[in-house]
Short mmCIF file of N, CA and C in Angstrom, two decimals:
data_model
loop_
_atom_site.label_atom_id
_atom_site.label_comp_id
_atom_site.label_asym_id
_atom_site.label_seq_id
_atom_site.Cartn_x
_atom_site.Cartn_y
_atom_site.Cartn_z
N UNK A 7 -2.68 0.46 -0.01
CA UNK A 7 -2.35 1.06 1.28
C UNK A 7 -0.95 0.60 1.62
N UNK A 8 -0.01 1.52 1.66
CA UNK A 8 1.40 1.19 1.89
C UNK A 8 1.89 1.84 3.18
N UNK A 9 3.14 1.57 3.55
CA UNK A 9 3.69 2.07 4.80
C UNK A 9 3.61 3.59 4.89
N UNK A 10 3.81 4.28 3.77
CA UNK A 10 3.74 5.75 3.82
C UNK A 10 2.31 6.22 4.10
N UNK A 11 1.30 5.45 3.69
CA UNK A 11 -0.09 5.78 3.99
C UNK A 11 -0.39 5.58 5.47
N UNK A 12 0.21 4.55 6.05
CA UNK A 12 -0.03 4.22 7.46
C UNK A 12 0.53 5.29 8.39
N UNK A 13 1.48 6.06 7.93
CA UNK A 13 2.00 7.15 8.75
C UNK A 13 0.95 8.23 8.95
N UNK A 14 -0.02 8.31 8.04
CA UNK A 14 -1.06 9.34 8.07
C UNK A 14 -2.43 8.83 8.48
N UNK A 15 -2.77 7.60 8.06
CA UNK A 15 -4.15 7.12 8.18
C UNK A 15 -4.23 5.72 8.76
N UNK A 16 -5.40 5.44 9.34
CA UNK A 16 -5.83 4.08 9.62
C UNK A 16 -6.92 3.79 8.58
N UNK A 17 -7.08 2.55 8.20
CA UNK A 17 -8.07 2.21 7.19
C UNK A 17 -9.00 1.12 7.73
N UNK A 18 -10.28 1.31 7.49
CA UNK A 18 -11.29 0.32 7.86
C UNK A 18 -11.91 -0.20 6.58
N UNK A 19 -11.89 -1.50 6.42
CA UNK A 19 -12.45 -2.13 5.23
C UNK A 19 -13.95 -2.30 5.42
N UNK A 20 -14.74 -1.63 4.58
CA UNK A 20 -16.19 -1.67 4.69
C UNK A 20 -16.81 -2.73 3.78
N UNK A 21 -16.16 -3.00 2.65
CA UNK A 21 -16.65 -4.01 1.71
C UNK A 21 -15.46 -4.54 0.91
N UNK A 22 -15.55 -5.80 0.50
CA UNK A 22 -14.51 -6.38 -0.33
C UNK A 22 -13.48 -7.16 0.46
N UNK A 23 -12.42 -7.54 -0.25
CA UNK A 23 -11.34 -8.34 0.32
C UNK A 23 -9.99 -7.76 -0.09
N UNK A 24 -9.07 -7.69 0.86
CA UNK A 24 -7.71 -7.26 0.57
C UNK A 24 -6.75 -8.30 1.11
N UNK A 25 -5.57 -8.35 0.51
CA UNK A 25 -4.53 -9.18 1.08
C UNK A 25 -3.44 -8.27 1.61
N UNK A 26 -2.83 -8.69 2.70
CA UNK A 26 -1.74 -7.94 3.29
C UNK A 26 -0.48 -8.75 3.08
N UNK A 27 0.48 -8.13 2.45
CA UNK A 27 1.74 -8.83 2.20
C UNK A 27 2.88 -8.00 2.75
N UNK A 28 3.97 -8.68 2.99
CA UNK A 28 5.19 -7.99 3.39
C UNK A 28 6.35 -8.62 2.66
N UNK A 29 7.47 -7.93 2.68
CA UNK A 29 8.68 -8.43 2.03
C UNK A 29 9.54 -9.07 3.12
N UNK A 30 9.90 -10.33 2.89
CA UNK A 30 10.70 -11.05 3.87
C UNK A 30 12.15 -10.60 3.79
N UNK A 31 12.94 -11.04 4.77
CA UNK A 31 14.35 -10.66 4.81
C UNK A 31 15.11 -11.09 3.56
N UNK A 32 14.69 -12.21 2.95
CA UNK A 32 15.37 -12.67 1.74
C UNK A 32 14.80 -12.03 0.47
N UNK A 33 13.91 -11.03 0.63
CA UNK A 33 13.45 -10.25 -0.51
C UNK A 33 12.23 -10.76 -1.24
N UNK A 34 11.57 -11.79 -0.73
CA UNK A 34 10.38 -12.28 -1.42
C UNK A 34 9.12 -11.75 -0.75
N UNK A 35 8.08 -11.64 -1.55
CA UNK A 35 6.80 -11.17 -1.03
C UNK A 35 6.07 -12.35 -0.41
N UNK A 36 5.54 -12.15 0.78
CA UNK A 36 4.81 -13.21 1.47
C UNK A 36 3.45 -12.68 1.91
N UNK A 37 2.44 -13.49 1.72
CA UNK A 37 1.10 -13.13 2.17
C UNK A 37 1.07 -13.25 3.69
N UNK A 38 0.78 -12.14 4.35
CA UNK A 38 0.73 -12.14 5.81
C UNK A 38 -0.68 -12.42 6.31
N UNK A 39 -1.67 -11.89 5.59
CA UNK A 39 -3.03 -12.00 6.06
C UNK A 39 -3.99 -11.61 4.95
N UNK A 40 -5.24 -11.91 5.16
CA UNK A 40 -6.30 -11.49 4.24
C UNK A 40 -7.41 -10.89 5.10
N UNK A 41 -7.93 -9.76 4.68
CA UNK A 41 -9.00 -9.10 5.42
C UNK A 41 -10.25 -9.03 4.58
N UNK A 42 -11.39 -9.20 5.25
CA UNK A 42 -12.68 -8.99 4.61
C UNK A 42 -13.37 -7.86 5.37
N UNK A 43 -14.50 -7.43 4.86
CA UNK A 43 -15.22 -6.31 5.46
C UNK A 43 -15.40 -6.52 6.96
N UNK A 44 -15.07 -5.49 7.73
CA UNK A 44 -15.19 -5.56 9.18
C UNK A 44 -13.92 -5.98 9.90
N UNK A 45 -12.99 -6.61 9.19
CA UNK A 45 -11.72 -7.01 9.81
C UNK A 45 -10.83 -5.78 9.99
N UNK A 46 -9.94 -5.87 10.93
CA UNK A 46 -9.00 -4.78 11.21
C UNK A 46 -7.59 -5.35 11.11
N UNK A 47 -6.71 -4.62 10.46
CA UNK A 47 -5.33 -5.06 10.30
C UNK A 47 -4.57 -4.85 11.60
N UNK A 48 -4.15 -5.95 12.22
CA UNK A 48 -3.41 -5.88 13.48
C UNK A 48 -2.09 -5.13 13.31
N UNK A 49 -1.41 -5.36 12.18
CA UNK A 49 -0.14 -4.66 11.96
C UNK A 49 -0.35 -3.16 11.91
N UNK A 50 -1.46 -2.71 11.31
CA UNK A 50 -1.74 -1.29 11.20
C UNK A 50 -1.94 -0.70 12.60
N UNK A 51 -2.74 -1.37 13.42
CA UNK A 51 -3.02 -0.86 14.76
C UNK A 51 -1.74 -0.84 15.60
N UNK A 52 -1.02 -1.94 15.59
CA UNK A 52 0.18 -2.04 16.42
C UNK A 52 1.28 -1.10 15.95
N UNK A 53 1.41 -0.89 14.66
CA UNK A 53 2.41 0.08 14.18
C UNK A 53 2.00 1.48 14.60
N UNK A 54 0.70 1.78 14.61
CA UNK A 54 0.23 3.09 15.07
C UNK A 54 0.47 3.30 16.55
N UNK A 55 0.18 2.29 17.35
CA UNK A 55 0.36 2.41 18.79
C UNK A 55 1.84 2.49 19.18
N UNK A 56 2.67 1.81 18.45
CA UNK A 56 4.10 1.79 18.78
C UNK A 56 4.89 2.87 18.04
N UNK A 57 4.20 3.61 17.18
CA UNK A 57 4.85 4.66 16.36
C UNK A 57 5.97 4.09 15.51
N UNK A 58 5.75 2.88 15.03
CA UNK A 58 6.72 2.25 14.12
C UNK A 58 6.13 2.23 12.73
N UNK A 59 6.99 2.06 11.74
CA UNK A 59 6.56 2.03 10.35
C UNK A 59 5.72 0.78 10.08
N UNK A 60 4.68 0.96 9.29
CA UNK A 60 3.82 -0.17 8.89
C UNK A 60 4.63 -1.10 8.01
N UNK A 61 4.73 -2.38 8.36
CA UNK A 61 5.63 -3.29 7.64
C UNK A 61 5.04 -3.99 6.42
N UNK A 62 3.83 -3.64 6.03
CA UNK A 62 3.21 -4.36 4.94
C UNK A 62 2.59 -3.46 3.90
N UNK A 63 1.84 -4.09 3.01
CA UNK A 63 1.07 -3.37 2.00
C UNK A 63 -0.25 -4.10 1.83
N UNK A 64 -1.33 -3.34 1.70
CA UNK A 64 -2.65 -3.92 1.45
C UNK A 64 -2.94 -3.77 -0.03
N UNK A 65 -3.39 -4.85 -0.65
CA UNK A 65 -3.73 -4.85 -2.06
C UNK A 65 -5.14 -5.42 -2.22
N UNK A 66 -5.99 -4.71 -2.94
CA UNK A 66 -7.36 -5.16 -3.14
C UNK A 66 -7.38 -6.42 -3.99
N UNK A 67 -8.15 -7.41 -3.54
CA UNK A 67 -8.38 -8.62 -4.33
C UNK A 67 -9.70 -8.52 -5.08
N UNK A 68 -10.62 -7.76 -4.49
CA UNK A 68 -11.94 -7.53 -5.09
C UNK A 68 -12.16 -6.03 -5.07
N UNK A 69 -13.31 -5.61 -5.59
CA UNK A 69 -13.66 -4.20 -5.44
C UNK A 69 -13.89 -3.95 -3.95
N UNK A 70 -13.33 -2.85 -3.43
CA UNK A 70 -13.43 -2.57 -2.01
C UNK A 70 -13.99 -1.18 -1.75
N UNK A 71 -14.54 -1.03 -0.56
CA UNK A 71 -14.91 0.28 -0.03
C UNK A 71 -14.18 0.38 1.31
N UNK A 72 -13.50 1.49 1.53
CA UNK A 72 -12.72 1.65 2.74
C UNK A 72 -12.92 3.05 3.31
N UNK A 73 -12.79 3.13 4.62
CA UNK A 73 -12.85 4.40 5.32
C UNK A 73 -11.45 4.72 5.82
N UNK A 74 -10.92 5.86 5.40
CA UNK A 74 -9.61 6.31 5.87
C UNK A 74 -9.84 7.32 6.99
N UNK A 75 -9.19 7.10 8.12
CA UNK A 75 -9.30 7.97 9.28
C UNK A 75 -7.89 8.42 9.64
N UNK A 76 -7.74 9.70 9.98
CA UNK A 76 -6.41 10.16 10.36
C UNK A 76 -5.91 9.32 11.53
N UNK A 77 -4.64 9.07 11.53
CA UNK A 77 -4.03 8.24 12.56
C UNK A 77 -4.28 8.83 13.95
N UNK A 78 -4.18 10.13 14.09
CA UNK A 78 -4.39 10.76 15.40
C UNK A 78 -5.83 10.55 15.88
N UNK A 79 -6.81 10.66 15.00
CA UNK A 79 -8.21 10.43 15.39
C UNK A 79 -8.42 8.97 15.78
N UNK A 80 -7.85 8.05 15.01
CA UNK A 80 -7.99 6.63 15.30
C UNK A 80 -7.43 6.31 16.69
N UNK A 81 -6.24 6.81 16.99
CA UNK A 81 -5.63 6.54 18.30
C UNK A 81 -6.45 7.17 19.42
N UNK A 82 -7.01 8.33 19.18
CA UNK A 82 -7.86 8.98 20.16
C UNK A 82 -9.13 8.16 20.41
N UNK A 83 -9.73 7.63 19.33
CA UNK A 83 -10.92 6.79 19.46
C UNK A 83 -10.64 5.58 20.35
N UNK A 84 -9.50 4.94 20.11
CA UNK A 84 -9.14 3.75 20.90
C UNK A 84 -8.99 4.10 22.37
N UNK A 85 -8.39 5.25 22.66
CA UNK A 85 -8.18 5.65 24.05
C UNK A 85 -9.48 6.03 24.74
N UNK A 86 -10.39 6.71 24.06
CA UNK A 86 -11.56 7.31 24.71
C UNK A 86 -12.82 6.46 24.66
N UNK A 87 -12.95 5.58 23.71
CA UNK A 87 -14.21 4.88 23.50
C UNK A 87 -14.04 3.37 23.66
N UNK A 88 -14.51 2.86 24.80
CA UNK A 88 -14.36 1.43 25.11
C UNK A 88 -14.96 0.52 24.04
N UNK A 89 -16.16 0.80 23.49
CA UNK A 89 -16.69 -0.10 22.46
C UNK A 89 -15.79 -0.19 21.23
N UNK A 90 -15.21 0.93 20.83
CA UNK A 90 -14.29 0.90 19.68
C UNK A 90 -13.04 0.14 20.05
N UNK A 91 -12.47 0.42 21.23
CA UNK A 91 -11.26 -0.27 21.69
C UNK A 91 -11.51 -1.78 21.76
N UNK A 92 -12.65 -2.18 22.34
CA UNK A 92 -12.97 -3.61 22.46
C UNK A 92 -13.13 -4.26 21.09
N UNK A 93 -13.78 -3.56 20.16
CA UNK A 93 -13.96 -4.10 18.80
C UNK A 93 -12.62 -4.25 18.10
N UNK A 94 -11.77 -3.23 18.22
CA UNK A 94 -10.47 -3.27 17.55
C UNK A 94 -9.62 -4.40 18.11
N UNK A 95 -9.48 -4.45 19.43
CA UNK A 95 -8.60 -5.46 20.01
C UNK A 95 -9.20 -6.86 19.96
N UNK A 96 -10.53 -6.96 20.01
CA UNK A 96 -11.17 -8.26 19.82
C UNK A 96 -10.93 -8.79 18.42
N UNK A 97 -11.00 -7.89 17.43
CA UNK A 97 -10.74 -8.28 16.05
C UNK A 97 -9.30 -8.70 15.86
N UNK A 98 -8.38 -7.99 16.52
CA UNK A 98 -6.97 -8.36 16.43
C UNK A 98 -6.75 -9.74 17.05
N UNK A 99 -7.37 -10.00 18.19
CA UNK A 99 -7.25 -11.31 18.83
C UNK A 99 -7.77 -12.41 17.90
N UNK A 100 -8.93 -12.19 17.29
CA UNK A 100 -9.47 -13.17 16.34
C UNK A 100 -8.50 -13.41 15.20
N UNK A 101 -7.90 -12.35 14.68
CA UNK A 101 -6.92 -12.48 13.59
C UNK A 101 -5.70 -13.27 14.01
N UNK A 102 -5.21 -13.03 15.22
CA UNK A 102 -4.05 -13.77 15.71
C UNK A 102 -4.38 -15.25 15.88
N UNK A 103 -5.59 -15.55 16.33
CA UNK A 103 -6.01 -16.95 16.47
C UNK A 103 -6.06 -17.61 15.09
N UNK A 104 -6.64 -16.90 14.09
CA UNK A 104 -6.69 -17.45 12.73
C UNK A 104 -5.27 -17.64 12.18
N UNK A 105 -4.40 -16.67 12.43
CA UNK A 105 -3.03 -16.75 11.92
C UNK A 105 -2.29 -17.95 12.54
N UNK A 106 -2.52 -18.16 13.83
CA UNK A 106 -1.90 -19.32 14.49
C UNK A 106 -2.38 -20.62 13.89
N UNK A 107 -3.67 -20.70 13.60
CA UNK A 107 -4.22 -21.90 12.96
C UNK A 107 -3.65 -22.10 11.57
N UNK A 108 -3.51 -21.00 10.85
CA UNK A 108 -2.95 -21.07 9.49
C UNK A 108 -1.49 -21.53 9.54
N UNK A 109 -0.74 -20.98 10.47
CA UNK A 109 0.67 -21.37 10.61
C UNK A 109 0.78 -22.84 10.99
N UNK A 110 -0.07 -23.28 11.90
CA UNK A 110 -0.07 -24.68 12.30
C UNK A 110 -0.36 -25.58 11.11
N UNK A 111 -1.34 -25.18 10.28
CA UNK A 111 -1.68 -25.96 9.09
C UNK A 111 -0.51 -26.02 8.12
N UNK A 112 0.19 -24.89 7.96
CA UNK A 112 1.34 -24.86 7.06
C UNK A 112 2.44 -25.78 7.53
N UNK A 113 2.64 -25.82 8.84
CA UNK A 113 3.71 -26.66 9.37
C UNK A 113 3.37 -28.13 9.34
N UNK A 114 2.07 -28.46 9.31
CA UNK A 114 1.68 -29.86 9.38
C UNK A 114 1.42 -30.49 8.01
N UNK A 115 1.41 -29.69 6.94
CA UNK A 115 1.12 -30.23 5.61
C UNK A 115 2.27 -29.92 4.65
N UNK A 116 2.59 -30.87 3.79
CA UNK A 116 3.59 -30.60 2.76
C UNK A 116 3.08 -29.54 1.77
N UNK A 117 4.00 -28.88 1.10
CA UNK A 117 3.65 -27.83 0.15
C UNK A 117 2.71 -28.34 -0.93
N UNK A 118 2.92 -29.54 -1.44
CA UNK A 118 2.06 -30.07 -2.50
C UNK A 118 0.60 -30.12 -2.05
N UNK A 119 0.36 -30.55 -0.82
CA UNK A 119 -1.01 -30.62 -0.30
C UNK A 119 -1.58 -29.23 -0.08
N UNK A 120 -0.76 -28.30 0.42
CA UNK A 120 -1.23 -26.92 0.62
C UNK A 120 -1.55 -26.27 -0.71
N UNK A 121 -0.73 -26.53 -1.73
CA UNK A 121 -0.97 -25.99 -3.07
C UNK A 121 -2.28 -26.55 -3.62
N UNK A 122 -2.49 -27.85 -3.47
CA UNK A 122 -3.74 -28.46 -3.94
C UNK A 122 -4.93 -27.83 -3.23
N UNK A 123 -4.80 -27.61 -1.94
CA UNK A 123 -5.88 -27.01 -1.16
C UNK A 123 -6.20 -25.59 -1.66
N UNK A 124 -5.16 -24.80 -1.91
CA UNK A 124 -5.37 -23.43 -2.42
C UNK A 124 -6.01 -23.47 -3.81
N UNK A 125 -5.53 -24.37 -4.67
CA UNK A 125 -6.11 -24.46 -6.01
C UNK A 125 -7.58 -24.86 -5.95
N UNK A 126 -7.91 -25.80 -5.07
CA UNK A 126 -9.32 -26.21 -4.92
C UNK A 126 -10.18 -25.04 -4.43
N UNK A 127 -9.66 -24.30 -3.48
CA UNK A 127 -10.41 -23.16 -2.94
C UNK A 127 -10.61 -22.09 -4.01
N UNK A 128 -9.56 -21.76 -4.74
CA UNK A 128 -9.64 -20.69 -5.74
C UNK A 128 -10.49 -21.08 -6.95
N UNK A 129 -10.63 -22.38 -7.19
CA UNK A 129 -11.41 -22.83 -8.34
C UNK A 129 -12.76 -23.41 -7.93
N UNK A 130 -13.24 -23.05 -6.77
CA UNK A 130 -14.51 -23.59 -6.28
C UNK A 130 -15.67 -23.25 -7.22
N UNK A 131 -15.62 -22.09 -7.86
CA UNK A 131 -16.72 -21.67 -8.71
C UNK A 131 -16.45 -21.84 -10.20
N UNK A 132 -15.19 -21.92 -10.58
CA UNK A 132 -14.85 -22.12 -11.99
C UNK A 132 -13.53 -22.88 -12.06
N UNK A 133 -13.35 -23.74 -13.05
CA UNK A 133 -12.17 -24.61 -13.08
C UNK A 133 -10.87 -23.91 -13.46
N UNK A 134 -10.95 -22.71 -14.01
CA UNK A 134 -9.75 -21.98 -14.42
C UNK A 134 -9.64 -20.68 -13.65
N UNK A 135 -8.43 -20.42 -13.15
CA UNK A 135 -8.18 -19.16 -12.45
C UNK A 135 -7.01 -18.45 -13.12
N UNK A 136 -7.05 -17.15 -13.03
CA UNK A 136 -5.96 -16.34 -13.55
C UNK A 136 -5.09 -15.93 -12.37
N UNK A 137 -3.94 -16.59 -12.28
CA UNK A 137 -3.02 -16.36 -11.17
C UNK A 137 -1.63 -16.76 -11.64
N UNK A 138 -0.63 -16.04 -11.18
CA UNK A 138 0.75 -16.36 -11.56
C UNK A 138 1.37 -17.29 -10.52
N UNK A 139 2.47 -17.90 -10.90
CA UNK A 139 3.20 -18.75 -9.97
C UNK A 139 3.68 -17.92 -8.78
N UNK A 140 4.09 -16.68 -9.05
CA UNK A 140 4.55 -15.79 -7.99
C UNK A 140 3.43 -15.49 -7.00
N UNK A 141 2.21 -15.26 -7.51
CA UNK A 141 1.08 -15.00 -6.63
C UNK A 141 0.74 -16.23 -5.78
N UNK A 142 0.80 -17.40 -6.39
CA UNK A 142 0.57 -18.64 -5.63
C UNK A 142 1.64 -18.81 -4.55
N UNK A 143 2.88 -18.51 -4.89
CA UNK A 143 3.97 -18.63 -3.92
C UNK A 143 3.73 -17.70 -2.73
N UNK A 144 3.30 -16.47 -3.01
CA UNK A 144 3.02 -15.52 -1.92
C UNK A 144 1.87 -16.05 -1.06
N UNK A 145 0.87 -16.61 -1.68
CA UNK A 145 -0.28 -17.17 -0.96
C UNK A 145 0.17 -18.29 -0.02
N UNK A 146 1.15 -19.07 -0.46
CA UNK A 146 1.60 -20.24 0.29
C UNK A 146 2.79 -19.96 1.22
N UNK A 147 3.36 -18.76 1.11
CA UNK A 147 4.55 -18.46 1.91
C UNK A 147 5.75 -19.22 1.41
N UNK A 148 5.85 -19.37 0.10
CA UNK A 148 6.95 -20.11 -0.51
C UNK A 148 7.62 -19.21 -1.56
N UNK A 149 8.41 -19.81 -2.42
CA UNK A 149 9.05 -19.07 -3.51
C UNK A 149 8.54 -19.60 -4.84
N UNK A 150 8.57 -18.76 -5.85
CA UNK A 150 8.00 -19.09 -7.16
C UNK A 150 8.60 -20.38 -7.73
N UNK A 151 9.90 -20.55 -7.61
CA UNK A 151 10.56 -21.72 -8.21
C UNK A 151 10.02 -23.03 -7.64
N UNK A 152 9.81 -23.06 -6.33
CA UNK A 152 9.32 -24.28 -5.68
C UNK A 152 7.87 -24.55 -6.10
N UNK A 153 7.06 -23.51 -6.13
CA UNK A 153 5.67 -23.65 -6.55
C UNK A 153 5.60 -24.10 -8.00
N UNK A 154 6.46 -23.54 -8.85
CA UNK A 154 6.48 -23.94 -10.26
C UNK A 154 6.80 -25.42 -10.41
N UNK A 155 7.75 -25.93 -9.62
CA UNK A 155 8.08 -27.36 -9.66
C UNK A 155 6.87 -28.21 -9.26
N UNK A 156 6.17 -27.79 -8.21
CA UNK A 156 4.99 -28.53 -7.76
C UNK A 156 3.89 -28.51 -8.83
N UNK A 157 3.67 -27.34 -9.44
CA UNK A 157 2.67 -27.24 -10.50
C UNK A 157 3.04 -28.13 -11.68
N UNK A 158 4.32 -28.18 -12.03
CA UNK A 158 4.77 -29.04 -13.12
C UNK A 158 4.50 -30.51 -12.81
N UNK A 159 4.75 -30.92 -11.56
CA UNK A 159 4.46 -32.31 -11.16
C UNK A 159 2.97 -32.62 -11.30
N UNK A 160 2.15 -31.68 -10.85
CA UNK A 160 0.70 -31.87 -10.95
C UNK A 160 0.25 -31.93 -12.41
N UNK A 161 0.90 -31.14 -13.24
CA UNK A 161 0.55 -31.14 -14.67
C UNK A 161 0.97 -32.46 -15.32
N UNK A 162 2.14 -32.97 -14.96
CA UNK A 162 2.60 -34.26 -15.51
C UNK A 162 1.65 -35.40 -15.12
N UNK A 163 1.04 -35.30 -13.95
CA UNK A 163 0.08 -36.31 -13.49
C UNK A 163 -1.28 -36.13 -14.15
N UNK A 164 -1.47 -35.01 -14.88
CA UNK A 164 -2.74 -34.75 -15.55
C UNK A 164 -3.80 -34.12 -14.66
N UNK A 165 -3.40 -33.66 -13.47
CA UNK A 165 -4.35 -33.07 -12.53
C UNK A 165 -4.74 -31.65 -12.92
N UNK A 166 -3.79 -30.92 -13.51
CA UNK A 166 -4.01 -29.52 -13.87
C UNK A 166 -3.38 -29.26 -15.23
N UNK A 167 -3.72 -28.14 -15.83
CA UNK A 167 -2.98 -27.60 -16.96
C UNK A 167 -2.66 -26.15 -16.59
N UNK A 168 -1.53 -25.69 -17.09
CA UNK A 168 -1.14 -24.32 -16.81
C UNK A 168 -0.85 -23.61 -18.12
N UNK A 169 -1.07 -22.33 -18.07
CA UNK A 169 -0.74 -21.45 -19.18
C UNK A 169 -0.16 -20.18 -18.59
N UNK A 170 0.15 -19.24 -19.42
CA UNK A 170 0.72 -18.00 -18.93
C UNK A 170 -0.30 -17.27 -18.05
N UNK A 171 -0.03 -17.27 -16.74
CA UNK A 171 -0.90 -16.57 -15.80
C UNK A 171 -2.21 -17.26 -15.50
N UNK A 172 -2.32 -18.57 -15.78
CA UNK A 172 -3.57 -19.26 -15.44
C UNK A 172 -3.30 -20.72 -15.10
N UNK A 173 -4.22 -21.26 -14.32
CA UNK A 173 -4.19 -22.67 -13.93
C UNK A 173 -5.60 -23.22 -14.10
N UNK A 174 -5.71 -24.40 -14.74
CA UNK A 174 -7.01 -25.05 -14.93
C UNK A 174 -6.98 -26.41 -14.25
N UNK A 175 -8.01 -26.69 -13.49
CA UNK A 175 -8.13 -27.98 -12.81
C UNK A 175 -8.70 -29.00 -13.79
N UNK A 176 -8.03 -30.13 -13.93
CA UNK A 176 -8.48 -31.20 -14.81
C UNK A 176 -9.04 -32.38 -14.03
N UNK A 177 -8.43 -32.65 -12.86
CA UNK A 177 -8.87 -33.77 -12.04
C UNK A 177 -9.04 -33.31 -10.59
N UNK A 178 -10.16 -32.71 -10.34
CA UNK A 178 -10.47 -32.15 -9.02
C UNK A 178 -10.41 -33.23 -7.92
N UNK A 179 -10.91 -34.41 -8.23
CA UNK A 179 -10.93 -35.49 -7.23
C UNK A 179 -9.52 -35.90 -6.82
N UNK A 180 -8.59 -35.89 -7.75
CA UNK A 180 -7.20 -36.25 -7.42
C UNK A 180 -6.61 -35.23 -6.45
N UNK A 181 -6.91 -33.95 -6.67
CA UNK A 181 -6.42 -32.91 -5.76
C UNK A 181 -7.08 -33.06 -4.38
N UNK A 182 -8.36 -33.38 -4.36
CA UNK A 182 -9.06 -33.59 -3.09
C UNK A 182 -8.46 -34.76 -2.33
N UNK A 183 -8.13 -35.83 -3.04
CA UNK A 183 -7.49 -37.00 -2.39
C UNK A 183 -6.14 -36.61 -1.80
N UNK A 184 -5.38 -35.82 -2.53
CA UNK A 184 -4.07 -35.39 -2.05
C UNK A 184 -4.23 -34.57 -0.76
N UNK A 185 -5.17 -33.67 -0.74
CA UNK A 185 -5.41 -32.85 0.46
C UNK A 185 -5.88 -33.75 1.59
N UNK A 186 -6.79 -34.67 1.31
CA UNK A 186 -7.31 -35.58 2.34
C UNK A 186 -6.25 -36.50 2.90
N UNK A 187 -5.33 -36.95 2.05
CA UNK A 187 -4.27 -37.85 2.49
C UNK A 187 -3.29 -37.17 3.43
N UNK A 188 -3.21 -35.84 3.36
CA UNK A 188 -2.19 -35.13 4.12
C UNK A 188 -2.70 -34.56 5.44
N UNK A 189 -3.96 -34.80 5.76
CA UNK A 189 -4.49 -34.29 7.02
C UNK A 189 -3.82 -35.04 8.17
N UNK A 190 -3.32 -34.30 9.12
CA UNK A 190 -2.65 -34.93 10.26
C UNK A 190 -3.51 -34.82 11.50
N UNK A 191 -3.36 -35.77 12.38
CA UNK A 191 -4.09 -35.78 13.65
C UNK A 191 -3.23 -35.08 14.69
N UNK A 192 -3.89 -34.35 15.60
CA UNK A 192 -3.14 -33.71 16.70
C UNK A 192 -2.90 -34.68 17.82
#
């Protein structure tokens, strides 16, 4: 789902997971948000209401089922039906609260700890994941070169091994300690 699609349609995610990314001013792709079934993309709604171009792209992470609704029908639904309007704007508020928490976490933790946290999350079910340095950088809101340096440091410590497009966890407890050591108090 790209900006040209948003000019015509609103999309409702019925099943699966998508990530929403945008291109930053310096030309890198950054993960803006992740949606699961029932979530609504705030950028999509706000770009529709303001008649501005959709600034992102949705990419499926899993198999998805989605409902595409013409933009005019979607806007009409929001205006005429309070339950739909309340659901849409309530979902947007929840997303903004999550985004604020995510931003706060990013600002309070060093990249190495955030990378360890993402690796632990992605490998919760299996020790090896297929992901590129560029994809990890987008997930973290960083650049590939910086993430690659951090991964190399972790590999030198024996915590992980990397291959072309994959990362394997070797010392899960060491990564957990790194994440635990970086938790800050408010």
